[in-house]
Amino acid sequence: IQTFVHSSSSASMGSTRSSSSASPTNIDLRPHVTVAPLTSHIVSRATGFVAKGLVRNLGADTIWLFDHVNNNYYIDVQAIVDPESHTWSAPDRPLGSASDRLPFEVTAMVVVATPQCTSTLQTNVSSGNAKLPDLPPGCLTIKPPLTVTVTKE
């Protein structure tokens, strides 16, 4: 499992509160995001895969899934975050385009987005502009990327 600790200008690096002994305790308020390993790296174009993991202290930040193809980022989907179970998930389907010859690889990037970045991504999605040459300010990728091989329709 890959763990990512994100610190941005919108997230506090830490906070102090008093404990019963009256000495301050540092509380880490930075988002912590984990990415679970994929159950399979061989997938179909139609079914794709679901990226998922655990998250803590996300605050106003969001998680997004992108395809990274030919040095461009393609916005796939904003992840669904369940605050009760501290989990997130983002389906990536369908994969590629009908003109892509099988088999082919797809590399997906998981991104933690600040509110500024989220606003930019939402604007791009609503205007139909899912292709970006670079990630907007406030978008930070979780390494390593997820790579799958698409072997069937």
Tab-separated table of N, CA and C in Angstrom:
chain	number	residue	atom	x	y	z
A	1	ILE	N	0.851	-1.180	0.000
A	1	ILE	CA	0.000	0.000	0.000
A	1	ILE	C	0.884	1.225	0.000
A	2	GLN	N	0.592	2.149	-0.902
A	2	GLN	CA	1.337	3.396	-1.001
A	2	GLN	C	0.684	4.439	-0.103
A	3	THR	N	1.456	5.110	0.714
A	3	THR	CA	0.938	6.149	1.599
A	3	THR	C	1.455	7.495	1.146
A	4	PHE	N	0.595	8.485	1.216
A	4	PHE	CA	0.932	9.837	0.808
A	4	PHE	C	0.505	10.787	1.910
A	5	VAL	N	1.383	11.639	2.344
A	5	VAL	CA	1.039	12.689	3.297
A	5	VAL	C	1.176	13.997	2.554
A	6	HIS	N	0.073	14.704	2.452
A	6	HIS	CA	-0.002	15.908	1.640
A	6	HIS	C	0.021	17.123	2.553
A	7	SER	N	0.866	18.067	2.244
A	7	SER	CA	0.811	19.330	2.978
A	7	SER	C	0.667	20.437	1.962
A	8	SER	N	-0.372	21.207	2.114
A	8	SER	CA	-0.626	22.313	1.188
A	8	SER	C	-0.894	23.563	1.994
A	9	SER	N	-0.983	24.660	1.293
A	9	SER	CA	-1.264	25.908	1.985
A	9	SER	C	-2.652	25.901	2.591
A	10	SER	N	-3.555	25.055	2.083
A	10	SER	CA	-4.897	25.005	2.633
A	10	SER	C	-4.998	24.055	3.818
A	11	ALA	N	-3.979	23.227	4.021
A	11	ALA	CA	-4.009	22.269	5.122
A	11	ALA	C	-3.002	22.689	6.182
A	12	SER	N	-3.400	22.586	7.400
A	12	SER	CA	-2.522	22.949	8.502
A	12	SER	C	-1.436	21.893	8.667
A	13	MET	N	-0.246	22.305	8.973
A	13	MET	CA	0.840	21.373	9.204
A	13	MET	C	0.706	20.701	10.556
A	14	GLY	N	-0.113	21.200	11.391
A	14	GLY	CA	-0.307	20.616	12.716
A	14	GLY	C	-1.057	21.603	13.569
A	15	SER	N	-1.531	21.141	14.663
A	15	SER	CA	-2.299	21.983	15.547
A	15	SER	C	-1.954	21.590	16.971
A	16	THR	N	-2.214	22.465	17.868
A	16	THR	CA	-1.926	22.174	19.261
A	16	THR	C	-3.208	22.269	20.060
A	17	ARG	N	-3.401	21.316	20.949
A	17	ARG	CA	-4.532	21.390	21.857
A	17	ARG	C	-4.064	20.951	23.230
A	18	SER	N	-4.796	21.330	24.231
A	18	SER	CA	-4.411	20.972	25.588
A	18	SER	C	-4.919	19.589	25.922
A	19	SER	N	-4.117	18.827	26.637
A	19	SER	CA	-4.552	17.527	27.126
A	19	SER	C	-4.839	17.660	28.609
A	20	SER	N	-5.270	16.569	29.221
A	20	SER	CA	-5.639	16.627	30.631
A	20	SER	C	-4.449	16.974	31.512
A	21	SER	N	-3.225	16.733	31.037
A	21	SER	CA	-2.040	17.059	31.830
A	21	SER	C	-1.588	18.497	31.583
A	22	ALA	N	-2.343	19.240	30.818
A	22	ALA	CA	-2.088	20.648	30.516
A	22	ALA	C	-0.846	20.862	29.669
A	23	SER	N	-0.259	19.801	29.114
A	23	SER	CA	0.856	19.976	28.192
A	23	SER	C	0.319	19.842	26.770
A	24	PRO	N	0.824	20.669	25.820
A	24	PRO	CA	0.288	20.618	24.460
A	24	PRO	C	0.621	19.295	23.777
A	25	THR	N	-0.297	18.839	22.926
A	25	THR	CA	-0.119	17.635	22.134
A	25	THR	C	-0.239	18.021	20.673
A	26	ASN	N	0.721	17.619	19.862
A	26	ASN	CA	0.642	17.919	18.438
A	26	ASN	C	-0.319	16.948	17.766
A	27	ILE	N	-1.241	17.488	17.011
A	27	ILE	CA	-2.197	16.704	16.258
A	27	ILE	C	-1.877	16.917	14.785
A	28	ASP	N	-1.657	15.833	14.044
A	28	ASP	CA	-1.337	15.934	12.627
A	28	ASP	C	-2.639	16.053	11.842
A	29	LEU	N	-2.880	17.210	11.227
A	29	LEU	CA	-4.105	17.448	10.468
A	29	LEU	C	-3.902	17.349	8.966
A	30	ARG	N	-2.705	16.962	8.520
A	30	ARG	CA	-2.464	16.829	7.084
A	30	ARG	C	-3.221	15.620	6.539
A	31	PRO	N	-3.698	15.693	5.290
A	31	PRO	CA	-4.341	14.527	4.698
A	31	PRO	C	-3.367	13.358	4.572
A	32	HIS	N	-3.840	12.176	4.880
A	32	HIS	CA	-3.087	10.934	4.685
A	32	HIS	C	-3.902	10.087	3.725
A	33	VAL	N	-3.321	9.707	2.603
A	33	VAL	CA	-4.027	8.928	1.595
A	33	VAL	C	-3.218	7.677	1.296
A	34	THR	N	-3.880	6.517	1.307
A	34	THR	CA	-3.227	5.281	0.890
A	34	THR	C	-3.912	4.776	-0.366
A	35	VAL	N	-3.143	4.105	-1.217
A	35	VAL	CA	-3.674	3.500	-2.431
A	35	VAL	C	-3.467	1.996	-2.315
A	36	ALA	N	-4.568	1.253	-2.353
A	36	ALA	CA	-4.483	-0.211	-2.253
A	36	ALA	C	-3.966	-0.787	-3.574
A	37	PRO	N	-3.216	-1.883	-3.500
A	37	PRO	CA	-2.779	-2.529	-4.742
A	37	PRO	C	-3.990	-3.007	-5.543
A	38	LEU	N	-3.876	-2.977	-6.859
A	38	LEU	CA	-4.953	-3.470	-7.713
A	38	LEU	C	-5.062	-4.982	-7.584
A	39	THR	N	-6.295	-5.491	-7.690
A	39	THR	CA	-6.469	-6.943	-7.613
A	39	THR	C	-5.994	-7.617	-8.886
A	40	SER	N	-5.998	-6.894	-9.998
A	40	SER	CA	-5.494	-7.426	-11.260
A	40	SER	C	-4.934	-6.285	-12.095
A	41	HIS	N	-3.870	-6.570	-12.813
A	41	HIS	CA	-3.291	-5.574	-13.713
A	41	HIS	C	-3.686	-5.850	-15.162
A	42	ILE	N	-4.487	-6.910	-15.376
A	42	ILE	CA	-5.001	-7.248	-16.697
A	42	ILE	C	-6.508	-6.991	-16.650
A	43	VAL	N	-6.985	-6.069	-17.490
A	43	VAL	CA	-8.391	-5.657	-17.426
A	43	VAL	C	-8.989	-5.551	-18.831
A	44	SER	N	-10.319	-5.396	-18.866
A	44	SER	CA	-10.995	-5.185	-20.143
A	44	SER	C	-11.268	-3.694	-20.333
A	45	ARG	N	-11.449	-3.299	-21.589
A	45	ARG	CA	-11.736	-1.901	-21.911
A	45	ARG	C	-13.029	-1.454	-21.231
A	46	ALA	N	-14.066	-2.281	-21.282
A	46	ALA	CA	-15.376	-1.899	-20.741
A	46	ALA	C	-15.409	-1.891	-19.209
A	47	THR	N	-14.805	-2.891	-18.590
A	47	THR	CA	-14.874	-3.027	-17.131
A	47	THR	C	-13.881	-2.121	-16.418
A	48	GLY	N	-12.699	-1.947	-16.985
A	48	GLY	CA	-11.682	-1.107	-16.357
A	48	GLY	C	-11.287	-1.617	-14.984
A	49	PHE	N	-11.108	-0.698	-14.047
A	49	PHE	CA	-10.719	-1.065	-12.691
A	49	PHE	C	-11.213	0.007	-11.734
A	50	VAL	N	-11.121	-0.299	-10.448
A	50	VAL	CA	-11.489	0.666	-9.413
A	50	VAL	C	-10.261	0.912	-8.544
A	51	ALA	N	-9.799	2.151	-8.527
A	51	ALA	CA	-8.724	2.545	-7.610
A	51	ALA	C	-9.383	2.834	-6.273
A	52	LYS	N	-8.716	2.440	-5.184
A	52	LYS	CA	-9.301	2.661	-3.866
A	52	LYS	C	-8.221	2.686	-2.818
A	53	GLY	N	-8.592	3.111	-1.635
A	53	GLY	CA	-7.639	3.155	-0.538
A	53	GLY	C	-8.268	3.760	0.695
A	54	LEU	N	-7.411	4.179	1.604
A	54	LEU	CA	-7.829	4.782	2.861
A	54	LEU	C	-7.455	6.252	2.866
A	55	VAL	N	-8.186	7.044	3.629
A	55	VAL	CA	-7.905	8.472	3.723
A	55	VAL	C	-8.232	8.958	5.126
A	56	ARG	N	-7.413	9.869	5.605
A	56	ARG	CA	-7.643	10.535	6.890
A	56	ARG	C	-7.309	12.010	6.717
A	57	ASN	N	-8.029	12.855	7.416
A	57	ASN	CA	-7.758	14.301	7.465
A	57	ASN	C	-7.783	14.958	6.092
A	58	LEU	N	-8.702	14.542	5.239
A	58	LEU	CA	-8.767	15.124	3.900
A	58	LEU	C	-9.240	16.574	3.943
A	59	GLY	N	-10.080	16.895	4.929
A	59	GLY	CA	-10.567	18.272	5.048
A	59	GLY	C	-11.292	18.700	3.792
A	60	ALA	N	-10.960	19.877	3.265
A	60	ALA	CA	-11.604	20.415	2.065
A	60	ALA	C	-10.960	19.903	0.776
A	61	ASP	N	-9.865	19.152	0.892
A	61	ASP	CA	-9.214	18.598	-0.290
A	61	ASP	C	-10.055	17.454	-0.858
A	62	THR	N	-9.797	17.104	-2.103
A	62	THR	CA	-10.511	16.014	-2.768
A	62	THR	C	-9.496	15.079	-3.414
A	63	ILE	N	-9.971	13.909	-3.828
A	63	ILE	CA	-9.129	12.922	-4.509
A	63	ILE	C	-9.692	12.729	-5.908
A	64	TRP	N	-8.805	12.722	-6.910
A	64	TRP	CA	-9.197	12.573	-8.306
A	64	TRP	C	-8.369	11.474	-8.953
A	65	LEU	N	-8.923	10.888	-10.007
A	65	LEU	CA	-8.212	9.900	-10.802
A	65	LEU	C	-8.034	10.454	-12.211
A	66	PHE	N	-6.817	10.354	-12.711
A	66	PHE	CA	-6.466	10.821	-14.057
A	66	PHE	C	-5.843	9.666	-14.830
A	67	ASP	N	-6.036	9.659	-16.149
A	67	ASP	CA	-5.224	8.815	-17.020
A	67	ASP	C	-4.071	9.691	-17.484
A	68	HIS	N	-2.873	9.117	-17.526
A	68	HIS	CA	-1.687	9.852	-17.970
A	68	HIS	C	-1.218	9.211	-19.270
A	69	VAL	N	-1.467	9.895	-20.387
A	69	VAL	CA	-1.191	9.350	-21.719
A	69	VAL	C	-0.442	10.393	-22.535
A	70	ASN	N	0.665	9.974	-23.147
A	70	ASN	CA	1.446	10.858	-24.029
A	70	ASN	C	1.721	12.220	-23.381
A	71	ASN	N	2.159	12.200	-22.149
A	71	ASN	CA	2.505	13.410	-21.389
A	71	ASN	C	1.339	14.363	-21.173
A	72	ASN	N	0.111	13.869	-21.269
A	72	ASN	CA	-1.078	14.655	-20.957
A	72	ASN	C	-1.840	13.961	-19.828
A	73	TYR	N	-2.567	14.750	-19.071
A	73	TYR	CA	-3.420	14.233	-18.002
A	73	TYR	C	-4.869	14.329	-18.463
A	74	TYR	N	-5.601	13.233	-18.374
A	74	TYR	CA	-7.011	13.195	-18.726
A	74	TYR	C	-7.817	12.981	-17.451
A	75	ILE	N	-8.674	13.933	-17.127
A	75	ILE	CA	-9.477	13.837	-15.913
A	75	ILE	C	-10.477	12.707	-16.069
A	76	ASP	N	-10.411	11.738	-15.165
A	76	ASP	CA	-11.373	10.634	-15.182
A	76	ASP	C	-12.560	10.935	-14.274
A	77	VAL	N	-12.291	11.025	-12.978
A	77	VAL	CA	-13.393	11.122	-12.027
A	77	VAL	C	-12.894	11.619	-10.674
A	78	GLN	N	-13.768	12.321	-9.979
A	78	GLN	CA	-13.496	12.663	-8.583
A	78	GLN	C	-13.861	11.449	-7.748
A	79	ALA	N	-12.991	11.061	-6.844
A	79	ALA	CA	-13.228	9.880	-6.024
A	79	ALA	C	-14.390	10.100	-5.061
A	80	ILE	N	-15.042	9.006	-4.739
A	80	ILE	CA	-16.079	9.001	-3.715
A	80	ILE	C	-15.379	8.719	-2.395
A	81	VAL	N	-15.589	9.581	-1.411
A	81	VAL	CA	-14.958	9.422	-0.097
A	81	VAL	C	-16.049	9.099	0.919
A	82	ASP	N	-15.855	8.023	1.681
A	82	ASP	CA	-16.781	7.652	2.751
A	82	ASP	C	-16.143	8.053	4.078
A	83	PRO	N	-16.608	9.148	4.685
A	83	PRO	CA	-15.989	9.619	5.918
A	83	PRO	C	-16.180	8.663	7.102
A	84	GLU	N	-17.207	7.827	7.048
A	84	GLU	CA	-17.448	6.862	8.136
A	84	GLU	C	-16.369	5.779	8.168
A	85	SER	N	-16.050	5.227	6.987
A	85	SER	CA	-15.070	4.130	6.926
A	85	SER	C	-13.675	4.617	6.572
A	86	HIS	N	-13.530	5.926	6.298
A	86	HIS	CA	-12.240	6.517	5.916
A	86	HIS	C	-11.678	5.876	4.648
A	87	THR	N	-12.573	5.558	3.706
A	87	THR	CA	-12.145	4.952	2.450
A	87	THR	C	-12.499	5.868	1.279
A	88	TRP	N	-11.824	5.646	0.168
A	88	TRP	CA	-12.133	6.344	-1.069
A	88	TRP	C	-12.090	5.343	-2.209
A	89	SER	N	-12.823	5.638	-3.285
A	89	SER	CA	-12.790	4.779	-4.470
A	89	SER	C	-13.087	5.626	-5.702
A	90	ALA	N	-12.513	5.192	-6.823
A	90	ALA	CA	-12.695	5.908	-8.086
A	90	ALA	C	-12.639	4.906	-9.237
A	91	PRO	N	-13.776	4.686	-9.920
A	91	PRO	CA	-13.767	3.759	-11.057
A	91	PRO	C	-13.121	4.397	-12.283
A	92	ASP	N	-12.375	3.615	-13.018
A	92	ASP	CA	-11.769	4.077	-14.273
A	92	ASP	C	-12.272	3.164	-15.378
A	93	ARG	N	-13.311	3.622	-16.077
A	93	ARG	CA	-13.905	2.868	-17.171
A	93	ARG	C	-14.790	3.769	-17.999
A	94	PRO	N	-14.936	3.523	-19.265
A	94	PRO	CA	-14.152	2.586	-20.076
A	94	PRO	C	-12.734	3.108	-20.260
A	95	LEU	N	-11.847	2.232	-20.662
A	95	LEU	CA	-10.441	2.594	-20.819
A	95	LEU	C	-10.094	2.795	-22.288
A	96	GLY	N	-9.329	3.835	-22.550
A	96	GLY	CA	-8.894	4.108	-23.920
A	96	GLY	C	-10.048	4.508	-24.807
A	97	SER	N	-9.809	4.420	-26.103
A	97	SER	CA	-10.850	4.719	-27.085
A	97	SER	C	-11.018	3.514	-28.002
A	98	ALA	N	-12.101	3.498	-28.734
A	98	ALA	CA	-12.381	2.369	-29.625
A	98	ALA	C	-11.277	2.169	-30.658
A	99	SER	N	-10.539	3.223	-30.971
A	99	SER	CA	-9.469	3.117	-31.971
A	99	SER	C	-8.172	2.532	-31.406
A	100	ASP	N	-8.062	2.408	-30.092
A	100	ASP	CA	-6.850	1.830	-29.490
A	100	ASP	C	-6.800	0.332	-29.780
A	101	ARG	N	-5.673	-0.104	-30.354
A	101	ARG	CA	-5.503	-1.533	-30.673
A	101	ARG	C	-5.107	-2.292	-29.420
A	102	LEU	N	-5.774	-3.427	-29.214
A	102	LEU	CA	-5.473	-4.281	-28.072
A	102	LEU	C	-4.226	-5.096	-28.349
A	103	PRO	N	-3.439	-5.404	-27.349
A	103	PRO	CA	-3.477	-4.871	-25.982
A	103	PRO	C	-2.790	-3.508	-25.918
A	104	PHE	N	-3.150	-2.730	-24.902
A	104	PHE	CA	-2.486	-1.459	-24.651
A	104	PHE	C	-2.466	-1.206	-23.142
A	105	GLU	N	-1.534	-0.356	-22.734
A	105	GLU	CA	-1.407	-0.032	-21.314
A	105	GLU	C	-2.070	1.303	-21.007
A	106	VAL	N	-2.616	1.394	-19.804
A	106	VAL	CA	-3.175	2.635	-19.287
A	106	VAL	C	-2.488	2.921	-17.962
A	107	THR	N	-1.996	4.117	-17.807
A	107	THR	CA	-1.396	4.554	-16.552
A	107	THR	C	-2.324	5.577	-15.917
A	108	ALA	N	-2.740	5.298	-14.694
A	108	ALA	CA	-3.632	6.202	-13.962
A	108	ALA	C	-2.874	6.831	-12.804
A	109	MET	N	-3.188	8.077	-12.541
A	109	MET	CA	-2.572	8.821	-11.440
A	109	MET	C	-3.659	9.177	-10.427
A	110	VAL	N	-3.361	8.967	-9.162
A	110	VAL	CA	-4.241	9.412	-8.086
A	110	VAL	C	-3.707	10.761	-7.631
A	111	VAL	N	-4.614	11.723	-7.506
A	111	VAL	CA	-4.230	13.098	-7.195
A	111	VAL	C	-5.017	13.600	-5.999
A	112	VAL	N	-4.325	14.243	-5.058
A	112	VAL	CA	-4.980	14.982	-3.981
A	112	VAL	C	-5.042	16.428	-4.444
A	113	ALA	N	-6.257	16.988	-4.425
A	113	ALA	CA	-6.474	18.336	-4.954
A	113	ALA	C	-6.941	19.281	-3.852
A	114	THR	N	-6.281	20.419	-3.757
A	114	THR	CA	-6.723	21.474	-2.846
A	114	THR	C	-8.035	22.045	-3.386
A	115	PRO	N	-8.751	22.851	-2.604
A	115	PRO	CA	-9.979	23.467	-3.123
A	115	PRO	C	-9.745	24.257	-4.412
A	116	GLN	N	-8.617	24.958	-4.530
A	116	GLN	CA	-8.306	25.706	-5.752
A	116	GLN	C	-8.206	24.759	-6.944
A	117	CYS	N	-7.481	23.669	-6.771
A	117	CYS	CA	-7.323	22.700	-7.849
A	117	CYS	C	-8.664	22.040	-8.168
A	118	THR	N	-9.425	21.682	-7.130
A	118	THR	CA	-10.738	21.065	-7.332
A	118	THR	C	-11.624	21.961	-8.180
A	119	SER	N	-11.635	23.253	-7.892
A	119	SER	CA	-12.444	24.201	-8.660
A	119	SER	C	-12.027	24.205	-10.124
A	120	THR	N	-10.722	24.218	-10.386
A	120	THR	CA	-10.221	24.192	-11.759
A	120	THR	C	-10.642	22.913	-12.463
A	121	LEU	N	-10.513	21.767	-11.781
A	121	LEU	CA	-10.882	20.482	-12.382
A	121	LEU	C	-12.380	20.424	-12.673
A	122	GLN	N	-13.196	20.881	-11.742
A	122	GLN	CA	-14.647	20.872	-11.947
A	122	GLN	C	-15.039	21.764	-13.127
A	123	THR	N	-14.376	22.904	-13.268
A	123	THR	CA	-14.639	23.793	-14.403
A	123	THR	C	-14.279	23.103	-15.709
A	124	ASN	N	-13.130	22.430	-15.737
A	124	ASN	CA	-12.709	21.713	-16.943
A	124	ASN	C	-13.701	20.605	-17.290
A	125	VAL	N	-14.126	19.842	-16.290
A	125	VAL	CA	-15.063	18.747	-16.536
A	125	VAL	C	-16.382	19.290	-17.078
A	126	SER	N	-16.910	20.345	-16.465
A	126	SER	CA	-18.203	20.882	-16.909
A	126	SER	C	-18.132	21.509	-18.298
A	127	SER	N	-16.948	21.956	-18.711
A	127	SER	CA	-16.803	22.533	-20.056
A	127	SER	C	-16.377	21.489	-21.086
A	128	GLY	N	-16.230	20.228	-20.666
A	128	GLY	CA	-15.854	19.165	-21.591
A	128	GLY	C	-14.378	19.127	-21.922
A	129	ASN	N	-13.563	19.821	-21.149
A	129	ASN	CA	-12.125	19.871	-21.398
A	129	ASN	C	-11.397	18.983	-20.384
A	130	ALA	N	-11.342	17.684	-20.674
A	130	ALA	CA	-10.726	16.744	-19.742
A	130	ALA	C	-9.228	16.563	-19.969
A	131	LYS	N	-8.684	17.112	-21.045
A	131	LYS	CA	-7.262	16.939	-21.376
A	131	LYS	C	-6.464	18.133	-20.870
A	132	LEU	N	-5.433	17.840	-20.056
A	132	LEU	CA	-4.581	18.888	-19.503
A	132	LEU	C	-3.118	18.557	-19.786
A	133	PRO	N	-2.317	19.536	-20.226
A	133	PRO	CA	-0.892	19.272	-20.436
A	133	PRO	C	-0.138	19.153	-19.108
A	134	ASP	N	-0.631	19.810	-18.078
A	134	ASP	CA	-0.031	19.766	-16.748
A	134	ASP	C	-1.143	19.764	-15.710
A	135	LEU	N	-0.807	19.304	-14.521
A	135	LEU	CA	-1.775	19.387	-13.437
A	135	LEU	C	-1.873	20.831	-12.960
A	136	PRO	N	-3.074	21.299	-12.624
A	136	PRO	CA	-3.224	22.669	-12.127
A	136	PRO	C	-2.527	22.851	-10.778
A	137	PRO	N	-2.236	24.093	-10.406
A	137	PRO	CA	-1.659	24.343	-9.074
A	137	PRO	C	-2.568	23.769	-7.984
A	138	GLY	N	-1.936	23.161	-7.001
A	138	GLY	CA	-2.694	22.575	-5.898
A	138	GLY	C	-3.051	21.117	-6.103
A	139	CYS	N	-2.660	20.531	-7.228
A	139	CYS	CA	-2.878	19.105	-7.488
A	139	CYS	C	-1.553	18.378	-7.294
A	140	LEU	N	-1.541	17.432	-6.401
A	140	LEU	CA	-0.325	16.672	-6.115
A	140	LEU	C	-0.575	15.185	-6.326
A	141	THR	N	0.299	14.547	-7.106
A	141	THR	CA	0.120	13.125	-7.419
A	141	THR	C	0.646	12.249	-6.300
A	142	ILE	N	-0.009	11.111	-6.162
A	142	ILE	CA	0.440	10.072	-5.242
A	142	ILE	C	1.234	9.087	-6.074
A	143	LYS	N	2.434	8.801	-5.650
A	143	LYS	CA	3.302	7.882	-6.382
A	143	LYS	C	3.226	6.505	-5.747
A	144	PRO	N	3.425	5.430	-6.442
A	144	PRO	CA	3.611	5.332	-7.879
A	144	PRO	C	2.261	5.330	-8.591
A	145	PRO	N	2.277	5.538	-9.910
A	145	PRO	CA	1.025	5.468	-10.668
A	145	PRO	C	0.507	4.025	-10.729
A	146	LEU	N	-0.750	3.879	-11.119
A	146	LEU	CA	-1.357	2.561	-11.320
A	146	LEU	C	-1.315	2.261	-12.813
A	147	THR	N	-0.727	1.137	-13.191
A	147	THR	CA	-0.651	0.771	-14.601
A	147	THR	C	-1.353	-0.564	-14.826
A	148	VAL	N	-2.238	-0.588	-15.826
A	148	VAL	CA	-2.949	-1.812	-16.191
A	148	VAL	C	-2.754	-2.065	-17.671
A	149	THR	N	-2.932	-3.342	-18.063
A	149	THR	CA	-2.900	-3.716	-19.469
A	149	THR	C	-4.312	-4.099	-19.889
A	150	VAL	N	-4.791	-3.429	-20.922
A	150	VAL	CA	-6.129	-3.705	-21.452
A	150	VAL	C	-5.975	-4.760	-22.538
A	151	THR	N	-6.582	-5.940	-22.332
A	151	THR	CA	-6.363	-7.052	-23.237
A	151	THR	C	-7.617	-7.461	-24.016
A	152	LYS	N	-8.788	-6.960	-23.619
A	152	LYS	CA	-10.027	-7.342	-24.338
A	152	LYS	C	-11.039	-6.216	-24.232
A	153	GLU	N	-12.040	-6.304	-25.092
A	153	GLU	CA	-13.095	-5.309	-25.092
A	153	GLU	C	-13.880	-5.428	-23.801
